[in-house]
Amino acid sequence: MLLAVLSGFIFALLLVPFGKVLKGKWSILLSILPLALFIFFLQKIPQVIDGAILERNQWVPQLGINLDFNLDGLSLIFALMITGVGTMVFIYTSYYLKGHVYLDRFFGFLCLFMGAMLGLVLSENLITLFLFWELTSISSFFLIGFNNEDPASRKSALIALSVTGLGGLCLLAAGLVIHGITDSFSIVDMLQSSTMMQDHSFFMAVVCLIFGAAFTKSAQFPFHFWLPGAMKAPTPVSTYLHSATMVKAGIYLLFRLSPAFSGSELWHYSLWCVGGATMVYAAFQTLFRDDLKSILAYSTVSALGILVFLIGLGTEEAMLAGLVFLLVHALYKATLFLMTGIIDHAAHTRNVSELSGLRKVMLPVAVAGFLAALSNAGIPPSFGFIGKDLIYEASLHTGVFPLISTVALVSTNVMLLFAGFLAGVRPFIGPLPTKYKDLQAGSPRLWVPTLILATLCLVIGLAPGLISNSLIAPALVALGIQDYALDLKLWHGFNTVLALSATTIGLGLGLFFLLKPSLNREEQMLKWEKYSPLAFFEGMGSLTFRFSTLWTGMVQNGYLRNYILVILLFLMALIGYGMWGNFHPKIDFTQLLDLTFYETGIMAIMLGAIVFTVFTGSRLTAVAAMGVVGYSLCLLFVFYSAPDLAMTQFAIDTLTVILFVLVLYRLPKYLPFSDSRVRVRDGIVALGFGGMITLLALGVLSDPMVSEVSEYYSANAYKLAKGKNVVNVILVDFRGMDTLVEITVLVIAALGVFGLMKLRLKSRERIR
Amino acid sequence: MKTLILRTASNYLLPLLLLFSVFILLRGHYLPGGGFIGGLIASIAFVLHAFANGLENTKSLLRTHPGFLMPVGLTLAVISGLAPGIFGLPFMTGLWYDEAIPVIGMIGSALFFDIGVYLVVIGVTLTIIFTISESA
C-alpha cells in the first residue's frame, strides 16, 4: 500500500526528466497509473469485506509519527473514487489540453494530487494525515493557478490556498491536542478511547479544530467562497479536485472521526446547523447563475452541505444515506463537469443563456448530460433516486427536528434539480443556433469517459447489488455500525418518502420550465456581494496589507536615530517593569570610600566633555569629546585596579574615534537635522535611560553579592587552567565557548560591513 | 596627514607596536593582556601606519587583504578546541605541555585559542576600517 500511495509522487518526479517525451501524443499512456491503482484497490474488496487491512511503516517512531495505512470500507470507497474518476480525468485531459506547453507539468500536479489524496484517505496516523492534507491543498493551488498568466486565476489560487491552509493548521492543532489526550497519533487508538475524549476538558477545542479543518476543505458556509473561485482552473481540475475528491476530504475526516464524537451534542448540532445552512444557501445561489461551471460549483457546495448535514444527524440511516449520496454525487457531478468542459472546448462559451440545441451536433455528450441530470434529480431508475430515497428516509424517521430537516432537504433538492437540469439538459434542447452548426463532440477521448461515468449513474441504479455488499456494507462497519440490515433497492412501495420524492421532482421541473436564465438576476445578486464572506475575507486581507505597510513604515523607517530611540524606550519599559515594586536600594554611605582628588577631577572632565558633546556645533568636535569621556573612563578603571578593562577600553575608544572621523570626514558640515523639539525629546529619553541604568546599578550594589562563581574562578584558575590572570583564563578556558561564538559574531559583522560597502549593484538590480 | 615626522616615526612604530601586541598576547595568561587586547593594539599599529603613509602603502605592506586573517584565526580557535578530542576529552578541555619554553612560557591549547582570537580581531578591525575608509 505504501507503494500505491507513493506511486503518484514517483510519477510526478519522473515527469520532470521524461515529461517532454510524454506530453506529445503519448500522454494518454499516463492514465495507466490511475487505472492500475483502481484495479489494485478493486481486487482488495474481498479482503476488506473480511476486515480492515492495516499496514505499518516506521517513519519517526520516536515521535509516534508513522506511515501507517489502514484500508477499511470507508477508505476503500474514497480510494476507488479517487482512482476511478482519476482514470477518466487523465484520459480526458490528454485530449482536452492537447498540445499545451505545460501539459507535462499539469500531469505532474495531477499525479502529485492523486498520491496525496490516496495518502489522506489511507493514513492511520494523524500527523501523516495532516501532511497529505496539506499536500492536496498545495497541489490544488498549482492546479487552480495553472493559467498563471491570468491574474484572476492567481488570485483564486491564493484564496483557495489560504482558506484550506488555515484549515490544515487547525487539523495539525487538533492532532496535537488529541495526542495530548490519548497519548497517540493513531486514529484507531483515538476511536477506541471515545469516552475518554468526550469527558476530557479539551474536547470542545478538539471538535472546533476538526470543524475548522473540515469546513474549510469541504467549502462549508462561511468558508464556501473559495470553491466557486477555484473554477478558474481548467475543467479537468474542477472535475477531479473540486467536485469528486479533494473537497470530499473534509467529509472523509468527519466520517472517519464520527465514531469518536457521536453522542456529543456539540458535534451533532453544529454539523446539522452548518451543513443545513450551507446546502440551502448554496442551492439558492445556483438560481442566480448562468455560467455552467458557476452553477455546478454552487451545487457542489450545496451537495457537500447535504453530506455534512447527514453526518450531523448521525443515525445509522443517515450515515448510510451519506455514503450512498457520496457516490451518487461523485458520479453525476463529475459527468456534468466533463460535459461542461466539452461544450466549453467546442463552443468557447459556458453561458447557459447562449447555449441551446447542441444535441443535434454532439449526441453522446447530450446523452451523458441527460443521464447525469436524471441522477441529480433523483428520477427513477437512476442511482440518484436511491440516494434521495435514503436521505428522506433518514431525515423523516430518525434524527433531530424531522420536520425542519425534511423541509430544508426538499427545498434544497428542488433547487439542485433545477441546477442539474440547467447544466445537463438546457444546452441540448431547443433550436440549434446557426453559429453552432459546425460544432463537433470532439475526440472519443473526451466523450467516452464522460459517457462511462454517466452510464454508471444508471447502471448502479438498476443494479444496486453491485455496490451494496462490496462497498457500502464494509464502509458502515468502518463507521462502527455493525449488522445493519442493508437493502438497497429502487422500489420501496407507496409511502411518505415516495411522495416527497415526487413532490421534489414536480416542483423542480416546474421551476426549470418557469425560470429562464437571464443576466438581470445575476446582476441583482452582485449587489449583495459586498456583504458576502468572500468580501469579508478579502477585506481582512487588504487590512492586513495596509496594517503591515503602516507598521513597517513606522518601525523600519530607515533612520538610525529612530531605531535607537525605539530600542532605548523598549529597554526602559522592560527594566522599569522589572524594577517596579521590588526595587529597594539601600546604600550604606559609611561603607563607601571617600572621593579622592583624582576621581573628582576625572568626573569633572567627563561632565565637561559630555556638555561639550551635546552643545557643540561640529561633528568632529563631538566625536573627539566622546573620546575624552572614554579615556576618562579608562582612568577610572585603572584607579579601581581593572587594568584589563582599561587597556581594552582604551584601544576600543581609539578605534571608535578613528572610525567616526573616517565616516564624518566625508559628510557635509554640521546641519541642523533636528529641530529643538526633537532634541528636547531625545534629551529626556537619554536622561531617563541614564537615570534608569544608575538606579539599576545602585540596586545591584544594595543586593548582597553572590560571589561563589568568582571565588570558584579565582581559586581554580591556576589549578585547572594553569593561568594566573583570572580574566583571561575565563575568556579562553572556562568560558571559551562564549569567546568562540563572540569572535564568530565579529567576523559576521565585518563581512556585513564589507558586503554593504563594496556592494555595487547594477542599475537594473537596484530596488526602485 | 602626510607629515614627515609622523611618517618616519610610524615606520619605526609599526614593528615596535606589533612586537608589543605579541608581548601583550603572550603575557595574557599570567598578567593583564590577552588575545583581544593584543589584536586591537596590532590593528591600531596598522591604522597608524595607514594614516601616516596612506592606505595603499599599508595594503602593499600587508600583501594580502586583512580579511584573510578572519578565517585563519577562526580555524585555529576551532582546531584548538577540537584538539582535546583526539585524547578522548570533551570539547575545549585545556591541554598543556609539562615543560615551560623560554620566552614564550607554558604552551597549551588555550594559547592557540588566544592566538586565534588575536588574528580574528586584527582581521575584523582592519577589514571594517579599511573598507569604510576606501568607500567613504
CSV table of C-alpha atoms in Angstrom, one decimal, chain A residues 328-653:
chain,number,residue,atom,x,y,z
A,328,VAL,CA,-24.1,9.4,-6.4
A,329,HIS,CA,-22.8,12.9,-6.3
A,330,ALA,CA,-19.3,12.0,-7.4
A,331,LEU,CA,-20.6,10.2,-10.4
A,332,TYR,CA,-23.2,12.7,-11.7
A,333,LYS,CA,-21.2,15.8,-10.8
A,334,ALA,CA,-18.0,14.5,-12.5
A,335,THR,CA,-20.1,13.8,-15.6
A,336,LEU,CA,-21.6,17.3,-15.6
A,337,PHE,CA,-18.2,18.9,-15.2
A,338,LEU,CA,-16.7,16.9,-18.0
A,339,MET,CA,-19.7,17.7,-20.2
A,340,THR,CA,-19.2,21.4,-19.5
A,341,GLY,CA,-15.6,21.1,-20.5
A,342,ILE,CA,-16.6,19.6,-23.8
A,343,ILE,CA,-19.1,22.3,-24.5
A,344,ASP,CA,-16.6,25.0,-23.5
A,345,HIS,CA,-13.9,23.4,-25.7
A,346,ALA,CA,-16.2,23.4,-28.7
A,347,ALA,CA,-18.4,26.5,-28.4
A,348,HIS,CA,-16.0,28.7,-26.3
A,349,THR,CA,-18.7,29.7,-24.0
A,350,ARG,CA,-20.2,28.4,-20.8
A,351,ASN,CA,-23.1,30.8,-20.6
A,352,VAL,CA,-26.4,28.8,-20.5
A,353,SER,CA,-28.4,31.6,-22.0
A,354,GLU,CA,-26.3,31.4,-25.2
A,355,LEU,CA,-26.4,27.6,-25.5
A,356,SER,CA,-29.2,25.5,-27.0
A,357,GLY,CA,-29.9,22.6,-29.3
A,358,LEU,CA,-26.5,21.1,-29.0
A,359,ARG,CA,-28.0,17.6,-29.1
A,360,LYS,CA,-28.0,17.8,-32.8
A,361,VAL,CA,-24.2,18.1,-33.1
A,362,MET,CA,-23.0,16.2,-30.0
A,363,LEU,CA,-25.4,13.5,-29.2
A,364,PRO,CA,-23.1,11.3,-27.0
A,365,VAL,CA,-22.5,14.3,-24.8
A,366,ALA,CA,-26.2,15.1,-24.7
A,367,VAL,CA,-26.9,11.6,-23.5
A,368,ALA,CA,-24.3,11.8,-20.8
A,369,GLY,CA,-25.7,15.2,-19.6
A,370,PHE,CA,-29.2,13.9,-19.6
A,371,LEU,CA,-28.3,10.8,-17.6
A,372,ALA,CA,-26.4,12.9,-15.1
A,373,ALA,CA,-29.3,15.3,-14.8
A,374,LEU,CA,-31.6,12.4,-14.1
A,375,SER,CA,-29.4,11.0,-11.4
A,376,ASN,CA,-29.0,14.5,-9.9
A,377,ALA,CA,-32.8,15.0,-9.9
A,378,GLY,CA,-33.4,11.6,-8.3
A,379,ILE,CA,-35.7,10.4,-11.0
A,380,PRO,CA,-36.1,6.6,-11.1
A,381,PRO,CA,-34.5,4.4,-12.2
A,382,SER,CA,-31.2,6.4,-11.7
A,383,PHE,CA,-28.8,5.8,-8.8
A,384,GLY,CA,-29.7,9.3,-7.6
A,385,PHE,CA,-33.2,8.1,-6.8
A,386,ILE,CA,-31.9,5.6,-4.3
A,387,GLY,CA,-29.7,8.2,-2.7
A,388,LYS,CA,-32.6,10.7,-2.4
A,389,ASP,CA,-34.8,8.0,-1.0
A,390,LEU,CA,-32.3,7.2,1.7
A,391,ILE,CA,-31.8,10.8,2.6
A,392,TYR,CA,-35.6,11.5,3.1
A,393,GLU,CA,-35.9,8.2,5.0
A,394,ALA,CA,-33.1,9.3,7.3
A,395,SER,CA,-34.4,12.8,7.9
A,396,LEU,CA,-38.0,11.8,8.2
A,397,HIS,CA,-37.8,8.8,10.5
A,398,THR,CA,-34.6,9.4,12.6
A,399,GLY,CA,-32.6,12.2,13.9
A,400,VAL,CA,-33.4,15.7,15.3
A,401,PHE,CA,-36.2,18.0,14.2
A,402,PRO,CA,-37.6,15.7,11.5
A,403,LEU,CA,-39.9,18.4,10.1
A,404,ILE,CA,-37.4,21.2,9.7
A,405,SER,CA,-34.8,18.8,8.4
A,406,THR,CA,-37.1,17.4,5.7
A,407,VAL,CA,-38.4,20.7,4.6
A,408,ALA,CA,-34.8,22.0,4.3
A,409,LEU,CA,-33.8,19.0,2.3
A,410,VAL,CA,-36.8,19.1,0.0
A,411,SER,CA,-36.2,22.8,-0.8
A,412,THR,CA,-32.5,22.2,-1.4
A,413,ASN,CA,-33.2,19.2,-3.6
A,414,VAL,CA,-35.8,21.2,-5.7
A,415,MET,CA,-33.2,23.9,-6.3
A,416,LEU,CA,-30.5,21.3,-7.0
A,417,LEU,CA,-32.7,19.6,-9.5
A,418,PHE,CA,-33.2,23.0,-11.2
A,419,ALA,CA,-29.4,23.5,-11.3
A,420,GLY,CA,-28.7,20.0,-12.6
A,421,PHE,CA,-31.3,20.4,-15.4
A,422,LEU,CA,-29.9,23.8,-16.3
A,423,ALA,CA,-26.5,22.4,-16.7
A,424,GLY,CA,-27.2,18.9,-18.1
A,425,VAL,CA,-30.4,19.5,-20.2
A,426,ARG,CA,-30.8,23.2,-21.1
A,427,PRO,CA,-27.8,23.4,-23.5
A,428,PHE,CA,-29.1,20.4,-25.5
A,429,ILE,CA,-32.7,21.2,-26.1
A,430,GLY,CA,-34.4,23.8,-28.3
A,431,PRO,CA,-33.3,25.0,-31.7
A,432,LEU,CA,-29.7,25.0,-32.7
A,433,PRO,CA,-28.3,28.5,-33.4
A,434,THR,CA,-26.6,28.7,-36.8
A,435,LYS,CA,-23.3,29.7,-35.4
A,436,TYR,CA,-23.0,26.3,-33.7
A,437,LYS,CA,-23.8,24.3,-36.9
A,438,ASP,CA,-20.3,23.1,-37.4
A,439,LEU,CA,-19.6,22.1,-33.8
A,440,GLN,CA,-18.5,18.5,-33.0
A,441,ALA,CA,-18.3,16.4,-29.9
A,442,GLY,CA,-14.6,16.1,-30.5
A,443,SER,CA,-12.4,13.1,-29.9
A,444,PRO,CA,-13.8,10.0,-28.2
A,445,ARG,CA,-11.1,10.6,-25.5
A,446,LEU,CA,-13.4,13.5,-24.4
A,447,TRP,CA,-16.8,12.0,-24.5
A,448,VAL,CA,-16.1,8.3,-23.8
A,449,PRO,CA,-15.0,8.9,-20.1
A,450,THR,CA,-18.0,11.3,-19.7
A,451,LEU,CA,-20.4,8.7,-21.0
A,452,ILE,CA,-18.9,5.9,-18.9
A,453,LEU,CA,-19.5,7.9,-15.7
A,454,ALA,CA,-23.0,8.8,-16.9
A,455,THR,CA,-23.8,5.2,-17.6
A,456,LEU,CA,-22.7,4.2,-14.2
A,457,CYS,CA,-25.3,6.6,-12.7
A,458,LEU,CA,-27.9,4.5,-14.4
A,459,VAL,CA,-26.4,1.0,-14.1
A,460,ILE,CA,-25.9,1.2,-10.3
A,461,GLY,CA,-29.5,2.5,-10.0
A,462,LEU,CA,-30.7,-0.5,-11.9
A,463,ALA,CA,-28.5,-3.0,-10.0
A,464,PRO,CA,-27.7,-1.6,-6.6
A,465,GLY,CA,-26.4,-5.0,-5.6
A,466,LEU,CA,-23.2,-4.1,-7.4
A,467,ILE,CA,-22.1,-1.9,-4.5
A,468,SER,CA,-24.3,-2.7,-1.5
A,469,ASN,CA,-22.4,-5.7,-0.1
A,470,SER,CA,-19.0,-4.9,-1.6
A,471,LEU,CA,-18.6,-1.2,-0.8
A,472,ILE,CA,-21.4,0.2,1.4
A,473,ALA,CA,-21.6,-2.6,4.0
A,474,PRO,CA,-17.8,-2.6,4.8
A,475,ALA,CA,-17.9,1.2,5.0
A,476,LEU,CA,-20.8,1.0,7.5
A,477,VAL,CA,-18.6,-1.4,9.6
A,478,ALA,CA,-15.8,1.1,9.4
A,479,LEU,CA,-18.2,3.8,10.8
A,480,GLY,CA,-18.9,1.5,13.7
A,481,ILE,CA,-22.3,0.3,12.5
A,482,GLN,CA,-22.3,-3.5,12.8
A,483,ASP,CA,-25.0,-5.8,11.5
A,484,TYR,CA,-27.1,-3.3,9.7
A,485,ALA,CA,-29.8,-4.9,7.6
A,486,LEU,CA,-28.7,-3.3,4.3
A,487,ASP,CA,-31.1,-3.4,1.5
A,488,LEU,CA,-30.5,-1.0,-1.4
A,489,LYS,CA,-33.3,-1.0,-3.9
A,490,LEU,CA,-35.3,1.3,-6.2
A,491,TRP,CA,-38.9,0.4,-5.2
A,492,HIS,CA,-40.0,0.7,-1.6
A,493,GLY,CA,-43.7,0.8,-2.2
A,494,PHE,CA,-46.1,3.7,-1.8
A,495,ASN,CA,-45.1,5.7,1.3
A,496,THR,CA,-44.3,9.2,2.5
A,497,VAL,CA,-40.8,9.1,1.2
A,498,LEU,CA,-42.1,8.4,-2.3
A,499,ALA,CA,-44.5,11.2,-2.1
A,500,LEU,CA,-41.7,13.5,-1.0
A,501,SER,CA,-39.6,12.4,-4.0
A,502,ALA,CA,-42.5,13.0,-6.4
A,503,THR,CA,-43.0,16.5,-4.8
A,504,THR,CA,-39.4,17.3,-5.3
A,505,ILE,CA,-39.3,16.2,-8.9
A,506,GLY,CA,-42.6,18.0,-9.7
A,507,LEU,CA,-41.5,21.3,-8.0
A,508,GLY,CA,-38.0,21.1,-9.6
A,509,LEU,CA,-39.3,20.6,-13.1
A,510,GLY,CA,-41.8,23.4,-12.6
A,511,LEU,CA,-39.0,25.7,-11.6
A,512,PHE,CA,-36.9,24.6,-14.5
A,513,PHE,CA,-39.6,25.4,-17.1
A,514,LEU,CA,-40.7,28.7,-15.4
A,515,LEU,CA,-37.3,30.3,-14.6
A,516,LYS,CA,-35.3,31.2,-17.7
A,517,PRO,CA,-31.7,32.2,-17.2
A,518,SER,CA,-31.1,35.9,-17.5
A,519,LEU,CA,-28.3,38.4,-16.8
A,520,ASN,CA,-30.6,40.5,-14.7
A,521,ARG,CA,-30.8,38.0,-11.9
A,522,GLU,CA,-27.0,37.6,-11.6
A,523,GLU,CA,-26.6,41.4,-11.5
A,524,GLN,CA,-29.2,41.7,-8.8
A,525,MET,CA,-27.2,39.1,-6.8
A,526,LEU,CA,-24.0,41.0,-7.3
A,527,LYS,CA,-25.4,43.9,-5.3
A,528,TRP,CA,-25.2,41.7,-2.2
A,529,GLU,CA,-21.7,40.7,-3.0
A,530,LYS,CA,-20.2,43.2,-0.6
A,531,TYR,CA,-21.8,41.6,2.4
A,532,SER,CA,-20.6,38.1,1.4
A,533,PRO,CA,-18.0,36.2,3.4
A,534,LEU,CA,-15.6,36.5,0.4
A,535,ALA,CA,-15.7,40.3,0.6
A,536,PHE,CA,-15.1,40.0,4.4
A,537,PHE,CA,-12.1,37.7,3.8
A,538,GLU,CA,-10.7,39.9,1.1
A,539,GLY,CA,-11.2,42.9,3.4
A,540,MET,CA,-9.3,41.1,6.1
A,541,GLY,CA,-6.5,40.5,3.6
A,542,SER,CA,-6.2,44.1,2.4
A,543,LEU,CA,-6.5,45.3,6.0
A,544,THR,CA,-3.5,43.1,6.9
A,545,PHE,CA,-1.6,44.6,4.0
A,546,ARG,CA,-2.4,48.1,5.0
A,547,PHE,CA,-1.5,47.5,8.6
A,548,SER,CA,1.8,45.9,7.7
A,549,THR,CA,2.7,48.7,5.4
A,550,LEU,CA,1.9,51.2,8.0
A,551,TRP,CA,3.7,49.3,10.7
A,552,THR,CA,6.8,48.7,8.6
A,553,GLY,CA,6.9,52.3,7.6
A,554,MET,CA,6.7,53.3,11.2
A,555,VAL,CA,9.2,50.9,12.7
A,556,GLN,CA,11.6,50.3,9.8
A,557,ASN,CA,11.8,53.9,8.6
A,558,GLY,CA,15.5,53.8,7.8
A,559,TYR,CA,16.6,56.4,10.3
A,560,LEU,CA,19.3,55.0,12.7
A,561,ARG,CA,18.3,57.6,15.4
A,562,ASN,CA,14.7,56.2,15.4
A,563,TYR,CA,15.9,52.7,15.8
A,564,ILE,CA,18.0,53.6,18.7
A,565,LEU,CA,15.1,55.6,20.2
A,566,VAL,CA,12.8,52.6,20.0
A,567,ILE,CA,15.4,50.2,21.4
A,568,LEU,CA,16.0,52.6,24.4
A,569,LEU,CA,12.4,53.1,25.1
A,570,PHE,CA,11.6,49.4,24.9
A,571,LEU,CA,14.6,48.7,27.2
A,572,MET,CA,13.4,51.3,29.6
A,573,ALA,CA,9.9,49.9,29.7
A,574,LEU,CA,11.3,46.4,30.2
A,575,ILE,CA,13.7,47.4,33.0
A,576,GLY,CA,11.1,49.7,34.6
A,577,TYR,CA,8.6,46.8,34.6
A,578,GLY,CA,11.1,44.5,36.2
A,579,MET,CA,12.1,47.0,38.9
A,580,TRP,CA,8.6,48.2,39.6
A,581,GLY,CA,7.6,47.3,43.2
A,582,ASN,CA,10.7,45.2,44.0
A,583,PHE,CA,13.3,47.9,44.0
A,584,HIS,CA,14.6,48.9,47.4
A,585,PRO,CA,18.1,50.4,47.0
A,586,LYS,CA,19.9,50.7,50.3
A,587,ILE,CA,23.2,52.5,50.1
A,588,ASP,CA,25.3,52.2,53.2
A,589,PHE,CA,27.3,55.5,52.9
A,590,THR,CA,29.6,54.6,55.7
A,591,GLN,CA,30.9,51.6,53.6
A,592,LEU,CA,31.7,53.7,50.6
A,593,LEU,CA,35.3,55.0,50.2
A,594,ASP,CA,36.0,58.7,50.2
A,595,LEU,CA,36.2,60.5,47.0
A,596,THR,CA,39.9,61.2,46.1
A,597,PHE,CA,41.2,64.3,44.4
A,598,TYR,CA,41.8,62.3,41.1
A,599,GLU,CA,38.4,60.9,40.9
A,600,THR,CA,36.8,64.3,41.4
A,601,GLY,CA,39.0,65.7,38.7
A,602,ILE,CA,38.1,63.0,36.2
A,603,MET,CA,34.4,63.3,37.0
A,604,ALA,CA,34.7,67.0,36.2
A,605,ILE,CA,36.4,66.3,32.9
A,606,MET,CA,33.8,63.8,31.9
A,607,LEU,CA,30.9,66.1,32.7
A,608,GLY,CA,32.6,68.9,30.8
A,609,ALA,CA,33.2,66.7,27.8
A,610,ILE,CA,29.5,65.5,27.8
A,611,VAL,CA,28.2,69.0,28.0
A,612,PHE,CA,30.5,69.9,25.1
A,613,THR,CA,29.4,66.9,23.1
A,614,VAL,CA,25.8,67.9,23.4
A,615,PHE,CA,26.1,71.6,22.6
A,616,THR,CA,28.9,71.7,20.1
A,617,GLY,CA,28.2,72.8,16.5
A,618,SER,CA,30.5,70.4,14.7
A,619,ARG,CA,30.5,66.6,14.4
A,620,LEU,CA,34.2,66.2,14.6
A,621,THR,CA,34.4,68.1,17.9
A,622,ALA,CA,31.6,66.0,19.3
A,623,VAL,CA,33.4,62.8,18.4
A,624,ALA,CA,36.6,64.0,20.0
A,625,ALA,CA,34.7,65.0,23.1
A,626,MET,CA,33.2,61.5,23.2
A,627,GLY,CA,36.7,60.1,23.0
A,628,VAL,CA,37.6,62.2,26.1
A,629,VAL,CA,34.7,60.6,28.0
A,630,GLY,CA,36.0,57.2,27.0
A,631,TYR,CA,39.6,57.9,28.1
A,632,SER,CA,38.4,59.3,31.4
A,633,LEU,CA,36.5,56.1,32.0
A,634,CYS,CA,39.8,54.2,31.3
A,635,LEU,CA,41.5,56.1,34.0
A,636,LEU,CA,38.6,55.2,36.4
A,637,PHE,CA,39.2,51.6,35.6
A,638,VAL,CA,42.9,52.0,36.3
A,639,PHE,CA,42.1,53.5,39.7
A,640,TYR,CA,39.9,50.6,40.6
A,641,SER,CA,42.5,48.1,39.6
A,642,ALA,CA,40.9,46.7,36.4
A,643,PRO,CA,43.9,47.1,34.0
A,644,ASP,CA,42.4,44.6,31.5
A,645,LEU,CA,39.3,46.6,31.2
A,646,ALA,CA,41.2,49.9,31.0
A,647,MET,CA,43.5,48.6,28.2
A,648,THR,CA,40.6,47.2,26.1
A,649,GLN,CA,38.5,50.4,26.7
A,650,PHE,CA,41.5,52.5,25.6
A,651,ALA,CA,42.1,50.6,22.4
A,652,ILE,CA,38.4,50.4,21.5
A,653,ASP,CA,37.9,54.1,22.1
